[in-house]
Coordinates of N, CA and C in Angstrom, one line a residue:
M1 N 45.8 -16.1 -9.3 CA 44.7 -17.1 -8.1 C 44.0 -18.6 -8.7
T2 N 43.8 -20.0 -8.1 CA 43.4 -20.7 -8.7 C 41.8 -21.0 -8.4
Q3 N 41.0 -21.5 -8.6 CA 39.2 -21.7 -9.0 C 39.5 -23.0 -8.0
D4 N 38.3 -22.9 -7.4 CA 37.9 -24.2 -6.2 C 37.9 -24.7 -7.3
R5 N 37.8 -26.3 -8.0 CA 37.5 -26.7 -8.4 C 36.6 -28.4 -7.6
T6 N 36.5 -28.3 -6.8 CA 36.0 -28.7 -5.4 C 34.3 -28.2 -5.6
N7 N 34.2 -27.4 -5.7 CA 32.7 -26.4 -5.1 C 32.4 -25.5 -6.2
P8 N 32.0 -26.3 -7.6 CA 31.8 -24.7 -8.9 C 30.9 -23.9 -8.3
A9 N 29.9 -24.0 -7.4 CA 29.3 -22.7 -7.3 C 30.2 -21.7 -6.4
A10 N 31.2 -21.9 -5.8 CA 32.0 -20.9 -4.8 C 32.7 -19.6 -6.6
S11 N 33.0 -20.2 -7.4 CA 33.4 -19.3 -8.5 C 32.0 -18.8 -9.5
A12 N 31.0 -18.9 -9.5 CA 30.2 -18.4 -10.5 C 30.1 -17.5 -9.4
T13 N 29.0 -16.6 -10.4 CA 27.9 -15.5 -9.9 C 26.6 -15.2 -8.7
V14 N 26.7 -15.5 -7.9 CA 25.5 -15.8 -6.7 C 24.4 -14.8 -7.3
E15 N 23.1 -15.2 -7.7 CA 22.0 -13.9 -7.9 C 21.5 -14.2 -6.7
P16 N 21.2 -13.0 -5.9 CA 19.9 -12.9 -4.7 C 19.1 -13.4 -5.4
R17 N 18.3 -14.0 -4.1 CA 17.6 -14.8 -3.9 C 15.7 -13.7 -4.0
I18 N 14.8 -14.2 -4.8 CA 13.7 -13.1 -4.9 C 13.4 -12.6 -4.0
S19 N 13.2 -13.3 -2.8 CA 12.6 -12.4 -1.7 C 13.8 -11.2 -1.1
Y20 N 14.8 -12.2 -1.5 CA 15.4 -10.7 -0.8 C 15.7 -9.5 -2.0
V21 N 15.2 -9.6 -3.0 CA 15.1 -8.6 -3.6 C 13.9 -7.3 -3.7
I22 N 12.8 -8.3 -3.0 CA 11.4 -8.1 -3.1 C 11.5 -7.1 -1.4
A23 N 12.6 -7.8 -1.0 CA 12.6 -7.1 0.7 C 13.2 -6.1 0.4
R24 N 14.4 -5.9 -0.2 CA 15.4 -4.4 -0.6 C 14.2 -3.1 -1.5
L25 N 13.2 -4.0 -2.3 CA 12.5 -2.9 -3.4 C 11.9 -2.2 -2.2
E26 N 10.9 -3.4 -1.4 CA 10.1 -2.8 0.2 C 10.5 -1.7 0.4
R27 N 12.3 -1.6 1.1 CA 12.5 -1.4 1.9 C 12.6 0.3 1.2
A28 N 13.6 -0.1 0.2 CA 13.9 1.4 -1.1 C 12.2 2.1 -1.0
I29 N 11.0 1.6 -1.4 CA 10.1 2.2 -1.9 C 9.3 2.9 -0.5
R30 N 9.5 2.5 0.7 CA 8.6 3.2 2.1 C 9.8 3.8 2.7
T31 N 11.3 4.0 2.0 CA 12.2 5.0 2.2 C 11.8 6.5 0.9
Q32 N 11.9 6.3 -0.4 CA 11.1 7.0 -1.0 C 9.9 7.9 -1.1
I33 N 9.1 6.8 -0.3 CA 7.5 7.6 0.1 C 7.9 8.3 1.5
N34 N 8.3 7.6 2.3 CA 8.6 8.8 3.6 C 9.4 10.1 3.2
K35 N 10.6 10.2 1.9 CA 10.9 11.0 1.6 C 10.1 12.2 1.4
R36 N 9.2 11.7 0.4 CA 8.8 12.1 -0.7 C 6.9 13.0 0.1
L37 N 6.7 12.2 0.7 CA 6.1 12.8 1.8 C 6.0 13.5 3.1
G38 N 7.3 13.3 3.6 CA 7.5 13.9 4.8 C 7.4 15.1 4.9
P39 N 7.9 16.1 3.6 CA 7.6 17.7 3.5 C 5.6 17.7 3.8
H40 N 4.8 16.6 3.6 CA 3.6 16.8 4.0 C 2.9 16.4 5.4
G41 N 4.0 16.5 6.1 CA 3.5 16.3 7.0 C 3.2 14.5 7.6
L42 N 3.1 13.8 6.5 CA 2.4 12.0 6.1 C 3.8 11.0 6.6
T43 N 3.6 10.0 6.6 CA 4.3 8.7 7.2 C 3.7 8.2 5.9
T44 N 4.4 7.1 5.7 CA 3.6 5.8 4.9 C 2.0 5.4 5.5
L45 N 2.7 5.1 6.9 CA 1.3 4.0 6.6 C 0.0 5.0 7.4
Q46 N 0.2 6.8 7.4 CA 0.0 7.6 7.4 C -1.3 8.0 6.1
Y47 N -0.3 7.8 5.1 CA -0.6 7.7 3.6 C -1.7 6.4 3.3
T48 N -1.1 5.5 3.2 CA -1.7 4.2 3.2 C -3.3 4.3 3.6
T49 N -3.5 4.9 5.4 CA -4.3 5.0 5.8 C -5.5 5.6 4.8
L50 N -5.1 7.0 5.0 CA -5.8 8.2 4.4 C -6.0 7.6 2.4
S51 N -4.9 6.8 1.9 CA -5.4 5.7 0.5 C -6.5 4.7 0.8
V52 N -6.9 4.3 1.5 CA -7.4 3.3 1.8 C -8.8 4.2 2.1
L53 N -8.7 4.8 2.8 CA -10.4 5.8 2.7 C -10.6 6.3 1.2
G54 N -9.9 7.2 1.0 CA -9.9 7.6 -0.7 C -10.8 6.2 -1.5
S55 N -9.9 5.5 -1.6 CA -10.7 4.4 -2.3 C -11.7 3.6 -2.0
R56 N -12.0 3.6 -0.7 CA -13.1 2.7 -0.3 C -14.6 3.8 -0.2
G57 N -14.4 5.2 -0.2 CA -15.4 5.9 -0.4 C -16.2 6.2 0.6
Q58 N -15.9 5.4 1.6 CA -17.0 5.6 2.6 C -16.2 5.3 4.0
P59 N -16.4 5.4 5.2 CA -16.4 5.8 6.7 C -15.8 4.0 6.6
L60 N -14.9 4.0 7.3 CA -14.6 2.8 7.9 C -13.5 2.4 9.2
S61 N -14.2 1.8 10.4 CA -13.7 1.1 12.0 C -11.9 1.6 11.8
N62 N -12.0 1.6 12.9 CA -10.7 1.0 13.1 C -10.2 -0.1 12.4
A63 N -10.6 -1.1 13.3 CA -10.7 -2.5 12.6 C -11.0 -2.8 11.5
Q64 N -11.3 -2.3 10.5 CA -11.8 -2.3 9.0 C -9.8 -1.8 8.4
L65 N -9.8 -0.5 8.7 CA -8.6 0.3 8.5 C -7.2 -0.8 9.2
A66 N -7.5 -0.9 9.9 CA -6.0 -2.0 10.6 C -6.1 -3.3 9.9
R67 N -7.3 -3.8 9.5 CA -6.8 -5.3 8.3 C -6.5 -4.7 7.1
R68 N -6.6 -3.6 6.6 CA -6.5 -3.3 5.2 C -5.6 -2.6 5.2
A69 N -4.9 -2.2 6.0 CA -3.6 -1.5 6.2 C -2.5 -2.4 6.5
Y70 N -2.5 -3.5 7.1 CA -2.2 -4.9 7.8 C -1.7 -4.3 8.8
M71 N -1.8 -3.4 10.2 CA -1.1 -3.0 11.5 C -2.4 -3.8 12.6
T72 N -2.1 -4.0 13.7 CA -3.0 -3.9 14.8 C -3.4 -2.3 14.8
P73 N -4.9 -3.2 15.8 CA -5.5 -2.2 15.9 C -4.8 -1.3 16.7
Q74 N -4.3 -1.3 17.9 CA -3.4 -0.6 18.6 C -2.8 0.3 17.7
A75 N -2.1 -0.1 16.8 CA -1.3 0.8 16.0 C -2.3 1.6 15.4
M76 N -2.9 0.9 14.4 CA -4.1 1.7 13.9 C -4.3 3.6 14.7
I77 N -5.0 3.0 15.7 CA -5.6 3.9 16.5 C -4.9 5.2 17.1
E78 N -3.5 4.9 16.8 CA -2.3 6.0 16.9 C -2.7 6.9 15.6
V79 N -2.4 5.9 14.4 CA -2.2 6.6 13.0 C -4.2 7.6 13.0
L80 N -4.8 6.9 13.2 CA -5.7 8.1 13.0 C -5.8 8.7 14.0
N81 N -5.4 8.9 15.6 CA -5.2 10.1 16.5 C -4.3 11.2 15.7
A82 N -2.8 11.0 15.1 CA -2.5 12.0 14.2 C -3.0 12.7 12.8
L83 N -3.8 11.9 12.2 CA -4.6 12.1 11.3 C -5.6 12.9 11.5
E84 N -6.6 12.6 12.4 CA -7.6 13.4 13.2 C -6.9 14.8 13.8
H85 N -5.7 14.7 14.7 CA -5.2 15.7 15.1 C -4.6 17.0 13.6
K86 N -4.4 16.7 13.1 CA -3.3 17.0 11.5 C -5.2 17.4 10.4
G87 N -6.1 17.0 10.9 CA -7.3 17.3 10.3 C -7.4 16.5 9.0
L88 N -6.8 15.7 8.8 CA -7.1 14.7 7.8 C -8.4 14.2 7.9
I89 N -8.7 13.6 9.1 CA -10.2 12.4 8.9 C -10.5 13.2 10.1
R90 N -12.4 12.4 9.9 CA -13.0 12.7 10.9 C -13.3 11.5 11.6
R91 N -13.6 11.4 12.7 CA -14.4 10.2 13.5 C -15.8 10.7 13.9
D92 N -17.0 10.0 13.4 CA -18.5 10.4 13.8 C -18.9 8.9 14.5
A93 N -19.7 8.7 15.6 CA -19.7 8.1 16.1 C -20.9 7.3 14.9
H94 N -20.6 5.6 15.6 CA -21.9 5.0 14.7 C -22.8 4.6 15.3
P95 N -24.0 5.2 14.2 CA -25.3 4.9 14.6 C -25.9 3.4 15.3
N96 N -25.1 2.4 15.4 CA -26.0 1.2 15.7 C -24.7 0.8 16.9
H97 N -23.6 1.0 16.9 CA -23.2 0.8 17.6 C -22.1 1.8 18.5
R98 N -22.8 2.4 19.9 CA -21.7 3.2 20.5 C -20.5 3.3 20.7
R99 N -19.3 2.1 20.6 CA -18.1 2.5 20.8 C -17.4 2.1 19.5
V100 N -18.2 2.3 18.2 CA -17.2 2.4 16.9 C -17.8 4.0 16.6
Y101 N -16.2 4.3 16.1 CA -16.0 5.5 15.6 C -15.2 5.5 14.0
P102 N -16.3 5.5 12.8 CA -16.0 5.2 11.9 C -15.4 6.6 11.1
A103 N -13.6 6.5 10.5 CA -13.2 7.5 10.0 C -13.1 7.6 8.5
S104 N -13.7 9.0 7.9 CA -13.5 9.7 6.5 C -12.7 10.2 6.2
L105 N -12.8 10.7 5.3 CA -11.4 11.9 4.8 C -12.0 13.0 4.8
T106 N -11.5 14.6 5.2 CA -12.3 15.3 5.9 C -11.8 15.9 4.0
D107 N -12.1 17.4 4.1 CA -11.9 18.3 2.6 C -10.6 18.2 2.5
D108 N -9.4 18.6 3.8 CA -7.7 18.7 3.6 C -7.9 17.6 3.2
G109 N -8.1 16.0 4.1 CA -8.3 14.9 3.5 C -7.7 14.5 2.6
R110 N -8.8 14.9 1.4 CA -8.8 14.4 0.5 C -7.7 15.5 -1.0
R111 N -7.5 16.1 -0.1 CA -6.7 17.5 -0.9 C -5.2 17.0 -1.0
V112 N -5.0 17.0 0.3 CA -3.3 16.1 1.2 C -3.4 14.5 0.1
L113 N -4.2 14.0 0.0 CA -4.2 12.6 -0.5 C -3.8 13.0 -1.9
A114 N -4.9 13.5 -3.3 CA -4.5 14.0 -4.2 C -3.6 14.7 -4.3
T115 N -2.5 15.5 -3.4 CA -1.4 15.6 -3.5 C 0.4 14.4 -3.6
C116 N -0.5 14.1 -2.5 CA 0.3 12.8 -2.4 C 0.5 11.7 -3.4
D117 N -0.8 11.3 -4.0 CA -0.9 10.3 -4.8 C 0.5 11.0 -5.9
T118 N -0.3 12.3 -6.5 CA 1.0 12.6 -7.5 C 2.7 12.3 -7.1
L119 N 3.0 12.6 -6.0 CA 4.1 12.3 -5.5 C 4.7 10.7 -5.6
V120 N 3.9 10.0 -5.1 CA 4.1 8.7 -5.3 C 3.7 7.7 -6.9
E121 N 3.2 8.6 -7.4 CA 3.0 8.2 -8.9 C 4.4 8.8 -10.0
A122 N 4.8 9.9 -8.8 CA 6.4 10.1 -10.0 C 7.3 9.5 -9.1
M123 N 7.0 8.7 -8.0 CA 8.2 7.8 -7.2 C 8.0 6.6 -8.1
E124 N 6.2 5.9 -8.7 CA 6.4 4.3 -9.5 C 7.1 4.7 -10.9
E125 N 7.2 6.3 -11.6 CA 7.0 6.4 -12.3 C 9.0 6.5 -12.7
E126 N 9.5 6.6 -11.7 CA 10.6 6.4 -11.5 C 11.1 5.4 -11.8
M127 N 10.9 4.4 -10.5 CA 11.0 3.3 -10.6 C 11.0 2.4 -12.0
L128 N 9.9 2.8 -12.4 CA 9.7 1.7 -13.7 C 9.7 2.0 -14.8
A129 N 10.6 2.8 -15.1 CA 11.4 4.1 -15.7 C 11.7 3.2 -17.6
E130 N 12.0 2.4 -17.0 CA 13.1 1.4 -17.6 C 12.2 0.2 -18.6
L131 N 10.9 0.1 -18.0 CA 9.7 -1.3 -18.3 C 9.0 0.1 -19.4
D132 N 8.6 -0.8 -20.7 CA 7.4 -0.3 -21.2 C 5.9 -0.5 -21.0
A133 N 5.2 0.1 -21.5 CA 3.6 0.2 -20.8 C 3.2 -1.5 -20.5
A134 N 3.6 -2.6 -21.9 CA 3.4 -3.9 -21.8 C 3.9 -4.7 -20.7
Q135 N 5.0 -4.5 -20.4 CA 6.2 -5.1 -19.4 C 5.8 -4.1 -17.5
R136 N 5.5 -3.4 -17.6 CA 4.5 -3.0 -16.5 C 3.8 -3.7 -15.9
E137 N 2.7 -4.0 -17.3 CA 1.4 -4.7 -17.1 C 1.7 -5.9 -17.0
Q138 N 2.3 -6.7 -17.2 CA 2.9 -8.0 -16.9 C 3.5 -7.8 -15.4
F139 N 4.2 -7.2 -15.2 CA 5.1 -7.4 -13.7 C 4.3 -6.7 -13.1
A140 N 3.4 -5.9 -12.7 CA 2.2 -5.6 -12.1 C 1.3 -7.3 -11.5
E141 N 0.7 -8.1 -13.2 CA 0.2 -8.9 -12.8 C 1.0 -10.3 -12.1
W142 N 2.4 -9.9 -12.4 CA 3.0 -10.8 -11.5 C 3.0 -10.9 -10.5
L143 N 3.4 -9.7 -9.8 CA 3.1 -9.0 -8.7 C 2.5 -10.0 -8.0
K144 N 1.2 -8.8 -8.4 CA -0.2 -9.4 -8.2 C -0.4 -11.6 -7.5
E145 N 0.0 -11.9 -8.6 CA 0.0 -13.6 -8.1 C 0.6 -13.8 -7.3
C146 N 1.9 -13.0 -7.3 CA 2.7 -13.4 -5.8 C 2.3 -13.2 -4.6
V147 N 0.9 -12.1 -4.3 CA 0.7 -11.6 -3.7 C -0.7 -12.5 -3.3
R148 N -1.5 -13.0 -4.0 CA -2.2 -13.7 -4.2 C -1.8 -15.3 -3.4
A149 N -1.1 -15.5 -4.2 CA -0.6 -16.6 -4.0 C -0.1 -17.1 -2.5
L150 N 0.6 -16.3 -1.6 CA 0.5 -16.2 0.0 C -0.7 -15.8 0.8
H151 N -1.9 -15.7 -0.1 CA -2.6 -15.4 0.3 C -2.5 -13.8 1.4
A152 N -2.1 -12.9 0.8 CA -1.6 -11.9 1.4 C -2.6 -10.3 1.0
G153 N -3.8 -11.1 0.9 CA -4.7 -9.6 0.8 C -5.0 -9.3 -0.4
L154 N -5.2 -10.0 -1.5 CA -5.7 -9.5 -2.7 C -6.4 -11.0 -3.2
P155 N -7.9 -9.9 -3.4 CA -8.8 -11.2 -3.9 C -8.2 -11.7 -4.9
P156 N -8.6 -13.1 -5.0 CA -8.6 -14.0 -6.4 C -9.4 -12.8 -7.4
E157 N -8.6 -13.1 -8.6 CA -8.5 -12.4 -10.4 C -9.9 -12.1 -10.2
G158 N -11.0 -11.1 -10.8 CA -12.0 -11.3 -10.9 C -13.2 -11.3 -9.8
D159 N -12.1 -11.3 -8.7 CA -13.3 -11.1 -7.3 C -12.9 -10.0 -6.9
R160 N -14.0 -8.5 -6.5 CA -13.3 -7.5 -5.8 C -14.6 -7.4 -4.5
G161 N -14.8 -8.3 -3.7 CA -15.5 -8.4 -2.8 C -17.3 -8.3 -3.1
G162 N -17.3 -9.0 -4.9 CA -18.6 -8.8 -4.3 C -19.4 -8.0 -5.2
A163 N -18.5 -6.5 -5.2 CA -18.9 -5.6 -5.9 C -19.4 -5.9 -7.5
R164 N -20.5 -5.4 -8.4 CA -20.7 -5.6 -9.6 C -19.7 -4.9 -10.2
P165 N -19.2 -5.4 -11.7 CA -18.2 -4.9 -12.3 C -18.1 -3.4 -12.0
S166 N -19.5 -2.5 -12.4 CA -19.2 -1.0 -12.7 C -19.0 -0.2 -11.4
Q167 N -18.8 -0.7 -9.9 CA -18.7 -0.6 -8.8 C -17.4 -0.9 -8.6
R168 N -16.6 -1.6 -8.9 CA -15.2 -2.0 -8.7 C -14.1 -1.1 -9.1
R169 N -13.3 -1.0 -7.6 CA -12.3 0.1 -7.9 C -11.3 -1.0 -7.9
P170 N -9.8 -0.1 -8.6 CA -8.5 -1.0 -9.0 C -8.1 -0.8 -7.3
L171 N -6.9 -1.9 -7.3 CA -6.7 -2.5 -6.0 C -5.1 -1.8 -6.4
E172 N -4.5 -1.1 -7.3 CA -3.2 -1.7 -7.6 C -3.3 0.2 -7.4
G173 N -2.0 1.1 -7.5 CA -2.2 2.6 -7.5 C -1.5 2.8 -5.8
N174 N -2.2 3.8 -5.3 CA -1.6 3.9 -4.0 C -1.7 2.9 -3.2
Q175 N -2.6 1.8 -3.2 CA -2.6 1.1 -2.0 C -1.6 0.1 -1.9
V176 N -0.5 0.2 -2.5 CA 0.4 -0.4 -2.3 C 1.6 -0.6 -1.3
A177 N 1.5 0.8 -0.9 CA 2.8 1.1 0.7 C 1.9 0.8 2.1

């Protein structure tokens, strides 16, 4: 077999683009989360919605949830209807806006979220098993910087929406999906 001397790249191993690897990882994560949450009757989008509600600690409107979960308001309505039907959230009328029904977790929703958080944490442990603690921390920082560079939803470092440091909640963990 002869080497193509006119095109040196033809004989070199071509590494996939970073964006391709990240896309593959995102698909693998979704597949794993769906597989692990399926027995609990949740999809990745439903889990993400419960996670956002759990991390915020206050009722959120359909529009607020849709923005935080990167969904259209129409898609979020379907997710909320399913979660409400399962008894995991409830929607009460807003005192000042007659057409707004902010969602909040029920006790069952909090229990299911805690169980699913444990399952997702186990999946993340499996995914990161070959990295030590310092590498994991650095990897998480690099990923967050990439998200920030593309203006894709994380506030600038040190800014958590104006909350005082004692009120800030970490953005990592179960808000990834």
